[in-house]
Structures are given as structure tokens and as C-alpha cells.
PDB file of C-alpha atoms in Angstrom:
ATOM      1  CA  UNK A   1     -39.821  74.120  42.129  1.00 58.00           C
ATOM      2  CA  UNK A   2     -42.009  71.382  41.959  1.00 63.00           C
ATOM      3  CA  UNK A   3     -45.592  71.177  43.133  1.00 68.00           C
ATOM      4  CA  UNK A   4     -46.804  67.668  43.638  1.00 71.00           C
ATOM      5  CA  UNK A   5     -48.049  64.901  46.427  1.00 77.00           C
ATOM      6  CA  UNK A   6     -46.278  63.816  49.451  1.00 80.00           C
ATOM      7  CA  UNK A   7     -44.295  60.564  48.742  1.00 83.00           C
ATOM      8  CA  UNK A   8     -40.883  58.994  46.807  1.00 85.00           C
ATOM      9  CA  UNK A   9     -40.138  60.222  43.177  1.00 85.00           C
ATOM     10  CA  UNK A  10     -37.315  59.174  41.143  1.00 87.00           C
ATOM     11  CA  UNK A  11     -34.871  62.415  40.084  1.00 86.00           C
ATOM     12  CA  UNK A  12     -32.137  63.417  37.367  1.00 88.00           C
ATOM     13  CA  UNK A  13     -30.197  66.240  38.263  1.00 87.00           C
ATOM     14  CA  UNK A  14     -27.972  67.639  35.586  1.00 88.00           C
ATOM     15  CA  UNK A  15     -26.222  70.473  34.166  1.00 87.00           C
ATOM     16  CA  UNK A  16     -23.932  70.460  31.246  1.00 88.00           C
ATOM     17  CA  UNK A  17     -20.016  70.669  32.611  1.00 88.00           C
ATOM     18  CA  UNK A  18     -21.336  68.830  35.765  1.00 89.00           C
ATOM     19  CA  UNK A  19     -21.819  64.797  37.092  1.00 91.00           C
ATOM     20  CA  UNK A  20     -25.366  64.273  36.898  1.00 91.00           C
ATOM     21  CA  UNK A  21     -27.401  62.899  40.431  1.00 87.00           C
ATOM     22  CA  UNK A  22     -29.477  60.105  39.753  1.00 87.00           C
ATOM     23  CA  UNK A  23     -31.810  58.723  42.675  1.00 83.00           C
ATOM     24  CA  UNK A  24     -34.849  59.568  44.729  1.00 83.00           C
ATOM     25  CA  UNK A  25     -36.064  62.289  46.517  1.00 82.00           C
ATOM     26  CA  UNK A  26     -39.353  61.319  49.238  1.00 83.00           C
ATOM     27  CA  UNK A  27     -41.375  64.808  49.103  1.00 79.00           C
ATOM     28  CA  UNK A  28     -43.494  65.423  53.191  1.00 79.00           C
ATOM     29  CA  UNK A  29     -46.546  67.122  52.934  1.00 74.00           C
ATOM     30  CA  UNK A  30     -45.647  71.109  53.184  1.00 69.00           C
ATOM     31  CA  UNK A  31     -42.897  72.779  51.479  1.00 68.00           C
ATOM     32  CA  UNK A  32     -39.416  70.832  51.089  1.00 70.00           C
ATOM     33  CA  UNK A  33     -36.264  71.900  50.799  1.00 69.00           C
ATOM     34  CA  UNK A  34     -33.051  70.010  48.940  1.00 74.00           C
ATOM     35  CA  UNK A  35     -29.837  71.146  47.968  1.00 72.00           C
ATOM     36  CA  UNK A  36     -27.405  69.344  45.428  1.00 75.00           C
ATOM     37  CA  UNK A  37     -24.113  70.337  44.743  1.00 78.00           C
ATOM     38  CA  UNK A  38     -23.113  68.114  41.801  1.00 82.00           C
ATOM     39  CA  UNK A  39     -19.385  67.681  40.604  1.00 83.00           C
ATOM     40  CA  UNK A  40     -17.340  68.779  37.711  1.00 87.00           C
ATOM     41  CA  UNK A  41     -17.919  65.927  35.032  1.00 91.00           C
ATOM     42  CA  UNK A  42     -14.572  64.575  33.143  1.00 93.00           C
ATOM     43  CA  UNK A  43     -15.365  63.511  29.872  1.00 95.00           C
ATOM     44  CA  UNK A  44     -14.050  60.244  28.760  1.00 95.00           C
ATOM     45  CA  UNK A  45     -16.118  60.258  25.278  1.00 97.00           C
ATOM     46  CA  UNK A  46     -18.136  62.438  23.212  1.00 97.00           C
ATOM     47  CA  UNK A  47     -19.778  62.686  19.992  1.00 97.00           C
ATOM     48  CA  UNK A  48     -21.854  65.612  19.167  1.00 96.00           C
ATOM     49  CA  UNK A  49     -21.881  64.948  15.572  1.00 96.00           C
ATOM     50  CA  UNK A  50     -20.130  68.024  14.279  1.00 94.00           C
ATOM     51  CA  UNK A  51     -17.902  66.375  12.328  1.00 91.00           C
ATOM     52  CA  UNK A  52     -19.758  63.557  10.192  1.00 90.00           C
ATOM     53  CA  UNK A  53     -19.443  59.857  11.089  1.00 92.00           C
ATOM     54  CA  UNK A  54     -15.870  59.811  11.110  1.00 92.00           C
ATOM     55  CA  UNK A  55     -15.591  57.688  14.086  1.00 94.00           C
ATOM     56  CA  UNK A  56     -18.396  55.641  13.541  1.00 97.00           C
ATOM     57  CA  UNK A  57     -19.360  52.250  11.658  1.00 97.00           C
ATOM     58  CA  UNK A  58     -22.826  52.320  10.334  1.00 96.00           C
ATOM     59  CA  UNK A  59     -25.156  49.853   9.186  1.00 96.00           C
ATOM     60  CA  UNK A  60     -28.367  51.338   7.459  1.00 94.00           C
ATOM     61  CA  UNK A  61     -29.805  54.678   6.113  1.00 93.00           C
ATOM     62  CA  UNK A  62     -28.313  56.671   9.059  1.00 95.00           C
ATOM     63  CA  UNK A  63     -27.966  60.615   8.540  1.00 93.00           C
ATOM     64  CA  UNK A  64     -26.545  63.389   9.725  1.00 95.00           C
ATOM     65  CA  UNK A  65     -28.518  66.259   9.816  1.00 94.00           C
ATOM     66  CA  UNK A  66     -29.127  69.611  11.521  1.00 93.00           C
ATOM     67  CA  UNK A  67     -32.826  69.852  11.182  1.00 92.00           C
ATOM     68  CA  UNK A  68     -33.832  67.784  14.118  1.00 92.00           C
ATOM     69  CA  UNK A  69     -31.416  67.972  16.741  1.00 94.00           C
ATOM     70  CA  UNK A  70     -30.946  69.252  20.431  1.00 95.00           C
ATOM     71  CA  UNK A  71     -27.806  71.445  19.187  1.00 94.00           C
ATOM     72  CA  UNK A  72     -26.365  71.643  16.030  1.00 95.00           C
ATOM     73  CA  UNK A  73     -26.219  68.000  14.055  1.00 96.00           C
ATOM     74  CA  UNK A  74     -27.840  65.141  15.117  1.00 96.00           C
ATOM     75  CA  UNK A  75     -27.819  61.573  13.851  1.00 96.00           C
ATOM     76  CA  UNK A  76     -31.301  59.776  12.343  1.00 95.00           C
ATOM     77  CA  UNK A  77     -31.268  56.580  10.987  1.00 93.00           C
ATOM     78  CA  UNK A  78     -34.402  57.295   9.091  1.00 84.00           C
ATOM     79  CA  UNK A  79     -34.356  61.092   8.743  1.00 77.00           C
ATOM     80  CA  UNK A  80     -36.963  61.163  11.764  1.00 61.00           C
ATOM     81  CA  UNK A  81     -40.242  62.512  10.906  1.00 58.00           C
ATOM     82  CA  UNK A  82     -39.330  62.821   7.548  1.00 71.00           C
ATOM     83  CA  UNK A  83     -39.256  59.001   6.242  1.00 78.00           C
ATOM     84  CA  UNK A  84     -39.419  55.758   8.394  1.00 90.00           C
ATOM     85  CA  UNK A  85     -37.945  52.968   8.815  1.00 90.00           C
ATOM     86  CA  UNK A  86     -37.725  49.876   7.035  1.00 89.00           C
ATOM     87  CA  UNK A  87     -40.274  46.856   7.915  1.00 90.00           C
ATOM     88  CA  UNK A  88     -38.292  44.444   9.555  1.00 90.00           C
ATOM     89  CA  UNK A  89     -34.783  46.273   9.857  1.00 93.00           C
ATOM     90  CA  UNK A  90     -31.983  45.825  11.964  1.00 96.00           C
ATOM     91  CA  UNK A  91     -29.795  49.160  11.557  1.00 96.00           C
ATOM     92  CA  UNK A  92     -27.170  50.306  14.003  1.00 97.00           C
ATOM     93  CA  UNK A  93     -23.953  52.780  14.136  1.00 98.00           C
ATOM     94  CA  UNK A  94     -20.984  51.561  16.296  1.00 98.00           C
ATOM     95  CA  UNK A  95     -17.588  53.072  17.291  1.00 98.00           C
ATOM     96  CA  UNK A  96     -14.833  52.145  15.080  1.00 97.00           C
ATOM     97  CA  UNK A  97     -12.174  52.447  18.390  1.00 97.00           C
ATOM     98  CA  UNK A  98     -13.088  51.171  21.658  1.00 97.00           C
ATOM     99  CA  UNK A  99     -13.305  53.438  24.446  1.00 97.00           C
ATOM    100  CA  UNK A 100     -11.442  53.060  27.979  1.00 96.00           C
ATOM    101  CA  UNK A 101     -13.692  53.104  30.777  1.00 95.00           C
ATOM    102  CA  UNK A 102     -11.577  54.052  34.186  1.00 92.00           C
ATOM    103  CA  UNK A 103     -11.751  52.088  37.046  1.00 87.00           C
ATOM    104  CA  UNK A 104     -12.902  52.998  40.382  1.00 70.00           C
ATOM    105  CA  UNK A 105     -14.906  55.911  38.952  1.00 72.00           C
ATOM    106  CA  UNK A 106     -18.767  56.671  38.832  1.00 88.00           C
ATOM    107  CA  UNK A 107     -19.202  56.753  35.173  1.00 94.00           C
ATOM    108  CA  UNK A 108     -22.186  57.503  32.701  1.00 95.00           C
ATOM    109  CA  UNK A 109     -22.912  57.476  29.077  1.00 97.00           C
ATOM    110  CA  UNK A 110     -25.233  59.667  28.593  1.00 97.00           C
ATOM    111  CA  UNK A 111     -27.019  61.164  25.204  1.00 98.00           C
ATOM    112  CA  UNK A 112     -30.176  63.118  23.573  1.00 97.00           C
ATOM    113  CA  UNK A 113     -32.701  60.906  22.400  1.00 97.00           C
ATOM    114  CA  UNK A 114     -35.579  61.474  19.730  1.00 96.00           C
ATOM    115  CA  UNK A 115     -37.728  58.305  19.712  1.00 95.00           C
ATOM    116  CA  UNK A 116     -40.903  56.903  17.630  1.00 94.00           C
ATOM    117  CA  UNK A 117     -41.054  53.796  17.286  1.00 93.00           C
ATOM    118  CA  UNK A 118     -43.587  50.769  17.782  1.00 91.00           C
ATOM    119  CA  UNK A 119     -44.345  50.550  21.066  1.00 88.00           C
ATOM    120  CA  UNK A 120     -43.164  47.406  22.635  1.00 84.00           C
ATOM    121  CA  UNK A 121     -42.060  45.994  19.149  1.00 87.00           C
ATOM    122  CA  UNK A 122     -39.507  48.102  17.475  1.00 93.00           C
ATOM    123  CA  UNK A 123     -36.705  48.496  19.847  1.00 94.00           C
ATOM    124  CA  UNK A 124     -33.969  51.129  19.882  1.00 97.00           C
ATOM    125  CA  UNK A 125     -31.168  49.733  22.021  1.00 97.00           C
ATOM    126  CA  UNK A 126     -27.692  50.809  23.140  1.00 98.00           C
ATOM    127  CA  UNK A 127     -25.228  47.677  23.630  1.00 98.00           C
ATOM    128  CA  UNK A 128     -21.743  47.553  24.713  1.00 97.00           C
ATOM    129  CA  UNK A 129     -18.780  45.096  23.765  1.00 97.00           C
ATOM    130  CA  UNK A 130     -15.594  44.186  24.959  1.00 96.00           C
ATOM    131  CA  UNK A 131     -14.076  42.783  21.746  1.00 95.00           C
ATOM    132  CA  UNK A 132     -16.903  43.808  19.065  1.00 94.00           C
ATOM    133  CA  UNK A 133     -18.202  40.898  18.326  1.00 94.00           C
ATOM    134  CA  UNK A 134     -20.633  40.062  21.525  1.00 96.00           C
ATOM    135  CA  UNK A 135     -22.650  42.851  22.599  1.00 97.00           C
ATOM    136  CA  UNK A 136     -24.488  43.289  25.861  1.00 96.00           C
ATOM    137  CA  UNK A 137     -27.693  45.459  25.996  1.00 96.00           C
ATOM    138  CA  UNK A 138     -27.277  48.385  28.968  1.00 96.00           C
ATOM    139  CA  UNK A 139     -30.364  50.056  27.660  1.00 97.00           C
ATOM    140  CA  UNK A 140     -33.652  49.692  25.575  1.00 96.00           C
ATOM    141  CA  UNK A 141     -36.946  51.318  25.355  1.00 95.00           C
ATOM    142  CA  UNK A 142     -39.767  52.063  22.555  1.00 94.00           C
ATOM    143  CA  UNK A 143     -43.056  53.755  21.820  1.00 93.00           C
ATOM    144  CA  UNK A 144     -43.724  57.345  21.213  1.00 93.00           C
ATOM    145  CA  UNK A 145     -41.149  59.589  22.946  1.00 93.00           C
ATOM    146  CA  UNK A 146     -40.999  62.492  20.917  1.00 90.00           C
ATOM    147  CA  UNK A 147     -39.168  64.960  22.140  1.00 93.00           C
ATOM    148  CA  UNK A 148     -35.907  65.308  23.446  1.00 96.00           C
ATOM    149  CA  UNK A 149     -35.206  63.596  26.406  1.00 95.00           C
ATOM    150  CA  UNK A 150     -31.459  63.140  28.188  1.00 96.00           C
ATOM    151  CA  UNK A 151     -30.842  59.298  29.056  1.00 97.00           C
ATOM    152  CA  UNK A 152     -28.528  58.496  31.232  1.00 96.00           C
ATOM    153  CA  UNK A 153     -26.520  54.834  31.256  1.00 96.00           C
ATOM    154  CA  UNK A 154     -24.580  53.572  33.984  1.00 94.00           C
ATOM    155  CA  UNK A 155     -21.109  51.719  32.856  1.00 94.00           C
ATOM    156  CA  UNK A 156     -20.050  50.352  36.390  1.00 92.00           C
ATOM    157  CA  UNK A 157     -19.792  46.504  34.660  1.00 93.00           C
ATOM    158  CA  UNK A 158     -17.035  47.772  32.464  1.00 95.00           C
ATOM    159  CA  UNK A 159     -14.772  49.458  34.823  1.00 94.00           C
ATOM    160  CA  UNK A 160     -10.984  49.188  33.932  1.00 93.00           C
ATOM    161  CA  UNK A 161     -12.271  47.781  30.558  1.00 95.00           C
ATOM    162  CA  UNK A 162     -11.974  49.064  26.430  1.00 97.00           C
ATOM    163  CA  UNK A 163     -15.487  48.822  25.413  1.00 97.00           C
ATOM    164  CA  UNK A 164     -17.306  49.317  22.113  1.00 98.00           C
ATOM    165  CA  UNK A 165     -20.670  51.422  21.677  1.00 98.00           C
ATOM    166  CA  UNK A 166     -23.522  50.078  19.352  1.00 98.00           C
ATOM    167  CA  UNK A 167     -26.763  51.887  19.002  1.00 98.00           C
ATOM    168  CA  UNK A 168     -29.428  49.847  17.707  1.00 98.00           C
ATOM    169  CA  UNK A 169     -32.951  50.017  16.139  1.00 97.00           C
ATOM    170  CA  UNK A 170     -34.681  46.563  14.995  1.00 96.00           C
ATOM    171  CA  UNK A 171     -38.217  46.345  13.966  1.00 93.00           C
ATOM    172  CA  UNK A 172     -40.214  43.055  14.329  1.00 89.00           C
ATOM    173  CA  UNK A 173     -43.806  44.576  12.531  1.00 80.00           C
ATOM    174  CA  UNK A 174     -45.936  42.603  10.436  1.00 77.00           C
ATOM    175  CA  UNK A 175     -46.813  45.409   8.192  1.00 80.00           C
ATOM    176  CA  UNK A 176     -45.083  48.394   6.349  1.00 79.00           C
ATOM    177  CA  UNK A 177     -48.135  50.400   8.160  1.00 80.00           C
ATOM    178  CA  UNK A 178     -46.874  49.735  11.453  1.00 79.00           C
ATOM    179  CA  UNK A 179     -43.332  51.250  10.931  1.00 84.00           C
ATOM    180  CA  UNK A 180     -42.644  54.786  12.584  1.00 88.00           C
ATOM    181  CA  UNK A 181     -39.867  57.315  11.815  1.00 91.00           C
ATOM    182  CA  UNK A 182     -37.493  56.113  14.157  1.00 93.00           C
ATOM    183  CA  UNK A 183     -34.531  57.214  16.346  1.00 95.00           C
ATOM    184  CA  UNK A 184     -32.580  60.404  16.592  1.00 96.00           C
ATOM    185  CA  UNK A 185     -29.461  60.516  18.790  1.00 97.00           C
ATOM    186  CA  UNK A 186     -27.266  63.774  20.253  1.00 97.00           C
ATOM    187  CA  UNK A 187     -24.876  64.970  22.462  1.00 97.00           C
ATOM    188  CA  UNK A 188     -23.425  61.505  23.153  1.00 98.00           C
ATOM    189  CA  UNK A 189     -20.938  61.339  26.054  1.00 97.00           C
ATOM    190  CA  UNK A 190     -19.301  59.413  28.898  1.00 97.00           C
ATOM    191  CA  UNK A 191     -18.468  61.018  31.713  1.00 95.00           C
ATOM    192  CA  UNK A 192     -16.997  60.499  35.247  1.00 93.00           C
ATOM    193  CA  UNK A 193     -17.241  62.465  38.467  1.00 88.00           C
ATOM    194  CA  UNK A 194     -18.325  62.040  42.268  1.00 81.00           C
ATOM    195  CA  UNK A 195     -21.745  60.685  43.292  1.00 71.00           C
ATOM    196  CA  UNK A 196     -24.493  62.769  45.216  1.00 63.00           C
ATOM    197  CA  UNK A 197     -26.159  59.684  46.212  1.00 48.00           C
ATOM    198  CA  UNK A 198     -26.401  60.755  50.041  1.00 45.00           C
ATOM    199  CA  UNK A 199     -26.685  64.446  49.042  1.00 43.00           C
ATOM    200  CA  UNK A 200     -30.608  63.846  49.744  1.00 42.00           C
ATOM    201  CA  UNK A 201     -30.068  63.467  53.747  1.00 42.00           C
ATOM    202  CA  UNK A 202     -29.948  67.374  53.556  1.00 40.00           C
ATOM    203  CA  UNK A 203     -33.736  67.315  52.891  1.00 42.00           C
ATOM    204  CA  UNK A 204     -35.648  68.840  55.113  1.00 45.00           C
ATOM    205  CA  UNK A 205     -39.011  70.297  55.748  1.00 48.00           C
ATOM    206  CA  UNK A 206     -38.616  74.247  55.074  1.00 50.00           C
ATOM    207  CA  UNK A 207     -41.859  75.905  56.800  1.00 58.00           C
ATOM    208  CA  UNK A 208     -44.041  78.244  54.692  1.00 76.00           C
ATOM    209  CA  UNK A 209     -47.963  79.108  54.567  1.00 85.00           C
ATOM    210  CA  UNK A 210     -49.639  77.473  52.536  1.00 89.00           C
ATOM    211  CA  UNK A 211     -53.231  76.046  51.719  1.00 91.00           C
ATOM    212  CA  UNK A 212     -54.473  72.547  49.935  1.00 91.00           C
ATOM    213  CA  UNK A 213     -57.134  71.335  48.296  1.00 91.00           C
ATOM    214  CA  UNK A 214     -60.193  70.375  50.805  1.00 91.00           C
ATOM    215  CA  UNK A 215     -60.850  66.221  50.770  1.00 91.00           C
ATOM    216  CA  UNK A 216     -63.111  65.225  50.087  1.00 91.00           C
ATOM    217  CA  UNK A 217     -64.679  67.660  47.232  1.00 90.00           C
ATOM    218  CA  UNK A 218     -67.507  67.433  46.264  1.00 91.00           C
ATOM    219  CA  UNK A 219     -68.229  66.252  49.924  1.00 92.00           C
ATOM    220  CA  UNK A 220     -71.739  65.735  51.806  1.00 91.00           C
ATOM    221  CA  UNK A 221     -71.813  66.666  55.014  1.00 91.00           C
ATOM    222  CA  UNK A 222     -68.383  67.046  55.735  1.00 93.00           C
ATOM    223  CA  UNK A 223     -64.996  67.927  53.963  1.00 94.00           C
ATOM    224  CA  UNK A 224     -61.371  68.135  55.582  1.00 94.00           C
ATOM    225  CA  UNK A 225     -59.670  71.960  54.806  1.00 94.00           C
ATOM    226  CA  UNK A 226     -55.714  71.425  55.846  1.00 93.00           C
ATOM    227  CA  UNK A 227     -52.849  74.517  55.950  1.00 91.00           C
ATOM    228  CA  UNK A 228     -49.894  75.217  56.978  1.00 89.00           C
ATOM    229  CA  UNK A 229     -48.074  78.222  58.634  1.00 90.00           C
ATOM    230  CA  UNK A 230     -44.381  79.156  58.512  1.00 86.00           C
ATOM    231  CA  UNK A 231     -44.442  81.093  61.738  1.00 88.00           C
ATOM    232  CA  UNK A 232     -46.485  81.738  64.242  1.00 92.00           C
ATOM    233  CA  UNK A 233     -49.139  84.347  62.965  1.00 93.00           C
ATOM    234  CA  UNK A 234     -52.560  85.795  63.184  1.00 95.00           C
ATOM    235  CA  UNK A 235     -54.489  83.688  61.015  1.00 95.00           C
ATOM    236  CA  UNK A 236     -58.089  83.463  59.296  1.00 96.00           C
ATOM    237  CA  UNK A 237     -59.781  80.612  57.448  1.00 96.00           C
ATOM    238  CA  UNK A 238     -63.606  81.694  56.236  1.00 97.00           C
ATOM    239  CA  UNK A 239     -65.900  80.334  53.852  1.00 97.00           C
ATOM    240  CA  UNK A 240     -67.596  82.631  51.114  1.00 96.00           C
ATOM    241  CA  UNK A 241     -70.618  81.814  48.557  1.00 95.00           C
ATOM    242  CA  UNK A 242     -70.325  82.953  45.148  1.00 92.00           C
ATOM    243  CA  UNK A 243     -71.727  86.037  46.015  1.00 92.00           C
ATOM    244  CA  UNK A 244     -68.583  86.848  48.004  1.00 92.00           C
ATOM    245  CA  UNK A 245     -71.409  86.584  51.413  1.00 94.00           C
ATOM    246  CA  UNK A 246     -69.548  85.595  54.255  1.00 96.00           C
ATOM    247  CA  UNK A 247     -70.977  82.031  55.320  1.00 96.00           C
ATOM    248  CA  UNK A 248     -68.918  80.495  58.343  1.00 96.00           C
ATOM    249  CA  UNK A 249     -65.831  81.720  60.082  1.00 96.00           C
ATOM    250  CA  UNK A 250     -63.433  78.511  60.717  1.00 96.00           C
ATOM    251  CA  UNK A 251     -60.546  80.276  62.245  1.00 95.00           C
ATOM    252  CA  UNK A 252     -59.640  83.751  63.195  1.00 95.00           C
ATOM    253  CA  UNK A 253     -56.979  84.465  65.900  1.00 94.00           C
ATOM    254  CA  UNK A 254     -53.711  83.214  66.398  1.00 94.00           C
ATOM    255  CA  UNK A 255     -51.838  80.153  65.145  1.00 93.00           C
ATOM    256  CA  UNK A 256     -48.735  78.318  65.880  1.00 90.00           C
ATOM    257  CA  UNK A 257     -46.297  77.182  63.084  1.00 87.00           C
ATOM    258  CA  UNK A 258     -47.065  73.698  61.491  1.00 84.00           C
ATOM    259  CA  UNK A 259     -49.732  72.118  59.920  1.00 85.00           C
ATOM    260  CA  UNK A 260     -53.220  72.430  60.625  1.00 90.00           C
ATOM    261  CA  UNK A 261     -56.290  70.705  59.750  1.00 92.00           C
ATOM    262  CA  UNK A 262     -60.353  71.984  60.363  1.00 94.00           C
ATOM    263  CA  UNK A 263     -63.356  70.085  59.721  1.00 95.00           C
ATOM    264  CA  UNK A 264     -66.421  72.163  58.099  1.00 95.00           C
ATOM    265  CA  UNK A 265     -69.916  70.002  58.230  1.00 95.00           C
ATOM    266  CA  UNK A 266     -71.725  72.526  55.668  1.00 94.00           C
ATOM    267  CA  UNK A 267     -73.334  74.871  58.049  1.00 94.00           C
ATOM    268  CA  UNK A 268     -73.347  77.987  58.415  1.00 94.00           C
ATOM    269  CA  UNK A 269     -72.241  80.538  61.623  1.00 93.00           C
ATOM    270  CA  UNK A 270     -75.911  80.424  62.817  1.00 93.00           C
ATOM    271  CA  UNK A 271     -75.683  76.474  62.459  1.00 93.00           C
ATOM    272  CA  UNK A 272     -78.056  76.371  59.483  1.00 94.00           C
ATOM    273  CA  UNK A 273     -77.548  73.651  56.866  1.00 93.00           C
ATOM    274  CA  UNK A 274     -75.840  75.722  53.613  1.00 93.00           C
ATOM    275  CA  UNK A 275     -77.475  74.947  50.236  1.00 93.00           C
ATOM    276  CA  UNK A 276     -75.875  73.031  47.809  1.00 93.00           C
ATOM    277  CA  UNK A 277     -73.308  74.569  45.744  1.00 93.00           C
ATOM    278  CA  UNK A 278     -69.902  75.911  45.108  1.00 95.00           C
ATOM    279  CA  UNK A 279     -68.262  77.697  47.988  1.00 96.00           C
ATOM    280  CA  UNK A 280     -64.847  79.546  48.248  1.00 96.00           C
ATOM    281  CA  UNK A 281     -62.791  78.796  51.190  1.00 96.00           C
ATOM    282  CA  UNK A 282     -59.483  81.491  51.921  1.00 96.00           C
ATOM    283  CA  UNK A 283     -57.018  81.809  53.839  1.00 96.00           C
ATOM    284  CA  UNK A 284     -55.734  85.207  55.301  1.00 95.00           C
ATOM    285  CA  UNK A 285     -52.346  85.683  57.284  1.00 94.00           C
ATOM    286  CA  UNK A 286     -50.285  88.241  58.017  1.00 90.00           C
ATOM    287  CA  UNK A 287     -47.799  87.573  54.783  1.00 90.00           C
ATOM    288  CA  UNK A 288     -50.254  84.762  52.834  1.00 92.00           C
ATOM    289  CA  UNK A 289     -53.394  84.835  51.263  1.00 93.00           C
ATOM    290  CA  UNK A 290     -55.341  81.996  48.813  1.00 93.00           C
ATOM    291  CA  UNK A 291     -58.473  80.495  48.291  1.00 94.00           C
ATOM    292  CA  UNK A 292     -59.756  77.214  47.018  1.00 94.00           C
ATOM    293  CA  UNK A 293     -63.022  76.521  45.761  1.00 94.00           C
ATOM    294  CA  UNK A 294     -65.258  73.501  46.576  1.00 95.00           C
ATOM    295  CA  UNK A 295     -68.749  71.829  46.002  1.00 94.00           C
ATOM    296  CA  UNK A 296     -71.282  70.786  48.556  1.00 94.00           C
ATOM    297  CA  UNK A 297     -73.476  68.273  46.676  1.00 90.00           C
ATOM    298  CA  UNK A 298     -76.556  67.268  48.392  1.00 82.00           C
TER     299      UNK A 298
END
């Protein structure tokens, strides 16, 4: 469940054992429902650090530990949080053996990342190489990202090739006081599967009853109140003062399915101007009830 404004947003959908979906989703005003069916993933390569550094060549003080990890053990360049990377360091880990990237497949490199470096200066990067000598950056990041986050990197440029992977941290600070706890990496995988990039076409509005925040708020002298109804129903929209006294009845009767809006002009049922202050507006239907606060400011 996501509550937000109408618009187009990037999304990442993933689950253990399934091929991830990365794309966008467009939310319309009201309630939306979208179903995504993920395909099973085939794992081409994996590293969870449970067997140490057997498959890796390292440069720098990388440590496998289980105090800061997404699950089990993880590797960190400077014992993330317990130490800081060195001034002007260039530290990395790279696979000893190359990894074959299957042709004609949708394929991602994924890993769990816990990162804390100087923003825009000290860069964590993932690089790929077909010969272990010339490296191509495929992902870069810096700054404060010190909660575990799953990263996804498409490897479509390397289909049908054998590649090496290198995880690298470089520092370009001019003072040791500008170094930070560094980078911790866990659960590296390369996975293939069936893309669900067109699944968003299934996104359709699902009508449901809802009351929305008025706009503008505070207001003088008018404000717009919007609401949606999931089915034809008897509905009332009323305004109360903080004492619970009815000030204005805006709607009271049968309404059709859909989105509706009404303007309150700051007057009560007798046509008198309401005083400045906080008011409540409340929507009631056969199966829905909600209220919001608004401020009339003169």
C-alpha cells in the first residue's frame, strides 16, 4: 500500500528467488490497483560471504564480519562504523574467476549496500571488465546511505561474454576529518529471468471511497474539498466547529460513483460568514467515514 500524490514514479519490485521488476508506475487521483507477476530467477553467480574471501582478490583492509550485515556475514572496506577509510585510499575487491553472462537474457547484478562516504567526493563504484585489466564503471554512488538498500545494475552490455566484477571505493579528501565509515556489501547475485516491463499496462483505477485534504489550507475565503465514491451511495459532507456544532451541510443525498468536488465559501447554513479558526469537514457514506481539519484565516 502506498499513499502519495498523482504522478509517475520509479518503482523496484523484488522478492527472494524471483526476477526483479524495475520501471515506473503512474498513479491517478483516487485509488489505484496494479498487479505484478514476477518470474522465477535463475542465479548465475552469488556471494553471501559465508565462506570468506575464497573467490575474491582484495586490495585494502576489507573484512568479512557479521555485526553489520543484511544477513549472516558481509564484507566491509573499513569495518563500517567501527573505523574510517584511509585518506586518499583506493581499495577494492574483485572476482578471481570470470563470470559468464548468458546471451539473450534479461540480467541484473544485485547486492545489498550500506554506504557512508563524503558526498560527491568519495565514490563507491561497481566495475566490469572482460579481461581483468580495463574496467568499465556500471554503478556509482556516494553520500549517506547508511541503511541497507538493494541495488540493481543491468548487465545487458555484456551478454554472451565472460566478465570480472570489481567493487571499489576511492577517497579524494584533503583532510582525514572528511573520511567516513565507508562501504559494506552483502548478498551479491547475478540473476536472469523474464522481464515484466509491460505489466504496468494492467494498472487501472480501482474506485473506492476516499476523502482528500482540502486546498488551499489555510484559506480565505474559499477552499475546495474533493472526495471519491466507490459505488452509488447516500453521502453527506458537513463542516463542524471544534465544539462539534454543525456549521454547514454541503452535501446530503444520493451520489454517483466517481470523484467529486465542492467549494466551501466560509459561510454557514444561514449565509453568515464564519469566524477565523479551525474547522472539521467530514464525509459519511454507507460504508465510509473520515474527517480532516482546515483553517479559515481572515
